[in-house]
C-alpha cells in the first residue's frame, strides 16, 4: 500500500465495515432488569424483540452513510462513507454467515472505493483509488467464530445499561437511548478483533436511535459514538455518526463473489487498527 493517507482511509473503511457487520443483525434473547425505570426497560425490550425478529431472517439489505473521523495525535482525517450491504445468515454461526459491503469515500482529494466480502471465516477487501488497486484478506481467529448472537453481543442491551431513553409511536416505534460506553466491551472486542496485542478499544457513551416497523423488524438505526485505541504513549480515536436504512428483508438469494486468488494475506496490525 503506497499511500499513507490511503492506508488511513482503508483502516477507517475497514473499521467502519466491521462496526456495520456487528450492528446490522442485532440479537435477541437478552433480559431486561425488572427494577429499572419503565421507559428504559420498554426501550430495551423493543430493541431485543426486533433483534430476535432480525435474527430469524434468511437475509437482508441496507444502505449505509457515515461521517467518520480518525484522530491520532495532531493528525485528523475526515472520512465520509456511503454504501450498501447484503447480509445472508445461512443458519446462524459466524462461519456460515456471509456479507458484502460496497463503500465509497472522498477525503483530502482522494476518492477510494472498497468492496468487502466475508465468508468461511475470512474477510476479503478490495480497495481502489486512482491508479492504486489492491486486494487483501484477513482470517478471523477460530476462537472468535461464535454464534451470530455472540458476535453481535453488544446488541443485548438491558435497561440498566441505558442512561436515558424515549419511546414514540404506536404501530411503528421510534426509540432513542443513550447507552453506557463502558458496558459495551463485547462490541469493542468484536470490532478490534481482540488482536494478539490486546489492543481492545474503549467505547464512549453511545447515542442510539432506531425505528421498528409494523412487522417488528428494524427499519433504520442511527448511532453516535467514539472508539479509542491506546498503544504505548499515543492514542487513536475513531468517531462515528452512522446511519443504516434497511432496504429489504429475505431478498438476497446468494452473494456473487469475485476471484480472490491474488488477494494478499494481511493482519489488523498492518493496517494499524
PDB file of N, CA and C in Angstrom, residues 121-125 135-140 260-268 270-271:
ATOM      1  N   UNK A 121     -15.183 -17.536   7.502  1.00  0.00           N
ATOM      2  CA  UNK A 121     -14.211 -17.068   8.474  1.00  0.00           C
ATOM      3  C   UNK A 121     -13.115 -16.176   7.927  1.00  0.00           C
ATOM      4  N   UNK A 122     -13.274 -15.695   6.697  1.00  0.00           N
ATOM      5  CA  UNK A 122     -12.255 -14.840   6.078  1.00  0.00           C
ATOM      6  C   UNK A 122     -12.897 -13.563   5.544  1.00  0.00           C
ATOM      7  N   UNK A 123     -12.251 -12.417   5.794  1.00  0.00           N
ATOM      8  CA  UNK A 123     -12.659 -11.142   5.207  1.00  0.00           C
ATOM      9  C   UNK A 123     -11.789 -10.869   3.990  1.00  0.00           C
ATOM     10  N   UNK A 124     -12.433 -10.518   2.881  1.00  0.00           N
ATOM     11  CA  UNK A 124     -11.734 -10.174   1.646  1.00  0.00           C
ATOM     12  C   UNK A 124     -12.003  -8.708   1.345  1.00  0.00           C
ATOM     13  N   UNK A 125     -10.951  -7.922   1.181  1.00  0.00           N
ATOM     14  CA  UNK A 125     -11.085  -6.479   0.997  1.00  0.00           C
ATOM     15  C   UNK A 125     -10.397  -6.055  -0.291  1.00  0.00           C
ATOM     16  N   UNK A 135      -5.911  -6.075  -3.415  1.00  0.00           N
ATOM     17  CA  UNK A 135      -6.811  -6.978  -2.715  1.00  0.00           C
ATOM     18  C   UNK A 135      -6.127  -7.573  -1.501  1.00  0.00           C
ATOM     19  N   UNK A 136      -6.836  -7.659  -0.383  1.00  0.00           N
ATOM     20  CA  UNK A 136      -6.287  -8.175   0.867  1.00  0.00           C
ATOM     21  C   UNK A 136      -7.272  -9.160   1.472  1.00  0.00           C
ATOM     22  N   UNK A 137      -6.771 -10.025   2.356  1.00  0.00           N
ATOM     23  CA  UNK A 137      -7.664 -10.931   3.073  1.00  0.00           C
ATOM     24  C   UNK A 137      -7.155 -11.124   4.498  1.00  0.00           C
ATOM     25  N   UNK A 138      -8.102 -11.219   5.424  1.00  0.00           N
ATOM     26  CA  UNK A 138      -7.781 -11.427   6.827  1.00  0.00           C
ATOM     27  C   UNK A 138      -8.615 -12.581   7.355  1.00  0.00           C
ATOM     28  N   UNK A 139      -7.974 -13.531   8.011  1.00  0.00           N
ATOM     29  CA  UNK A 139      -8.671 -14.671   8.585  1.00  0.00           C
ATOM     30  C   UNK A 139      -9.094 -14.348  10.010  1.00  0.00           C
ATOM     31  N   UNK A 140     -10.350 -14.637  10.326  1.00  0.00           N
ATOM     32  CA  UNK A 140     -10.861 -14.428  11.680  1.00  0.00           C
ATOM     33  C   UNK A 140     -10.413 -15.601  12.540  1.00  0.00           C
ATOM     34  N   UNK A 260     -10.666 -14.406  -5.677  1.00  0.00           N
ATOM     35  CA  UNK A 260      -9.811 -13.923  -4.594  1.00  0.00           C
ATOM     36  C   UNK A 260      -8.389 -14.476  -4.661  1.00  0.00           C
ATOM     37  N   UNK A 261      -8.037 -15.138  -5.736  1.00  0.00           N
ATOM     38  CA  UNK A 261      -6.757 -15.867  -5.783  1.00  0.00           C
ATOM     39  C   UNK A 261      -5.537 -14.960  -5.634  1.00  0.00           C
ATOM     40  N   UNK A 262      -5.637 -13.700  -6.036  1.00  0.00           N
ATOM     41  CA  UNK A 262      -4.467 -12.817  -5.938  1.00  0.00           C
ATOM     42  C   UNK A 262      -4.546 -11.875  -4.732  1.00  0.00           C
ATOM     43  N   UNK A 263      -5.475 -12.114  -3.805  1.00  0.00           N
ATOM     44  CA  UNK A 263      -5.576 -11.288  -2.604  1.00  0.00           C
ATOM     45  C   UNK A 263      -4.454 -11.667  -1.638  1.00  0.00           C
ATOM     46  N   UNK A 264      -3.822 -10.679  -1.037  1.00  0.00           N
ATOM     47  CA  UNK A 264      -2.662 -10.882  -0.174  1.00  0.00           C
ATOM     48  C   UNK A 264      -3.094 -10.953   1.288  1.00  0.00           C
ATOM     49  N   UNK A 265      -2.534 -11.900   2.041  1.00  0.00           N
ATOM     50  CA  UNK A 265      -2.826 -12.010   3.470  1.00  0.00           C
ATOM     51  C   UNK A 265      -2.264 -10.812   4.225  1.00  0.00           C
ATOM     52  N   UNK A 266      -3.086 -10.232   5.097  1.00  0.00           N
ATOM     53  CA  UNK A 266      -2.634  -9.138   5.947  1.00  0.00           C
ATOM     54  C   UNK A 266      -3.165  -9.367   7.357  1.00  0.00           C
ATOM     55  N   UNK A 267      -2.658  -8.568   8.300  1.00  0.00           N
ATOM     56  CA  UNK A 267      -3.162  -8.584   9.673  1.00  0.00           C
ATOM     57  C   UNK A 267      -3.716  -7.214   9.998  1.00  0.00           C
ATOM     58  N   UNK A 268      -4.505  -7.129  11.073  1.00  0.00           N
ATOM     59  CA  UNK A 268      -5.034  -5.838  11.501  1.00  0.00           C
ATOM     60  C   UNK A 268      -3.902  -4.892  11.884  1.00  0.00           C
ATOM     61  N   UNK A 270      -1.095  -4.559  10.484  1.00  0.00           N
ATOM     62  CA  UNK A 270      -0.528  -3.940   9.287  1.00  0.00           C
ATOM     63  C   UNK A 270      -1.322  -2.748   8.811  1.00  0.00           C
ATOM     64  N   UNK A 271      -2.612  -2.705   9.176  1.00  0.00           N
ATOM     65  CA  UNK A 271      -3.432  -1.535   8.868  1.00  0.00           C
ATOM     66  C   UNK A 271      -3.489  -0.582  10.046  1.00  0.00           C
TER      67      UNK A 271
END
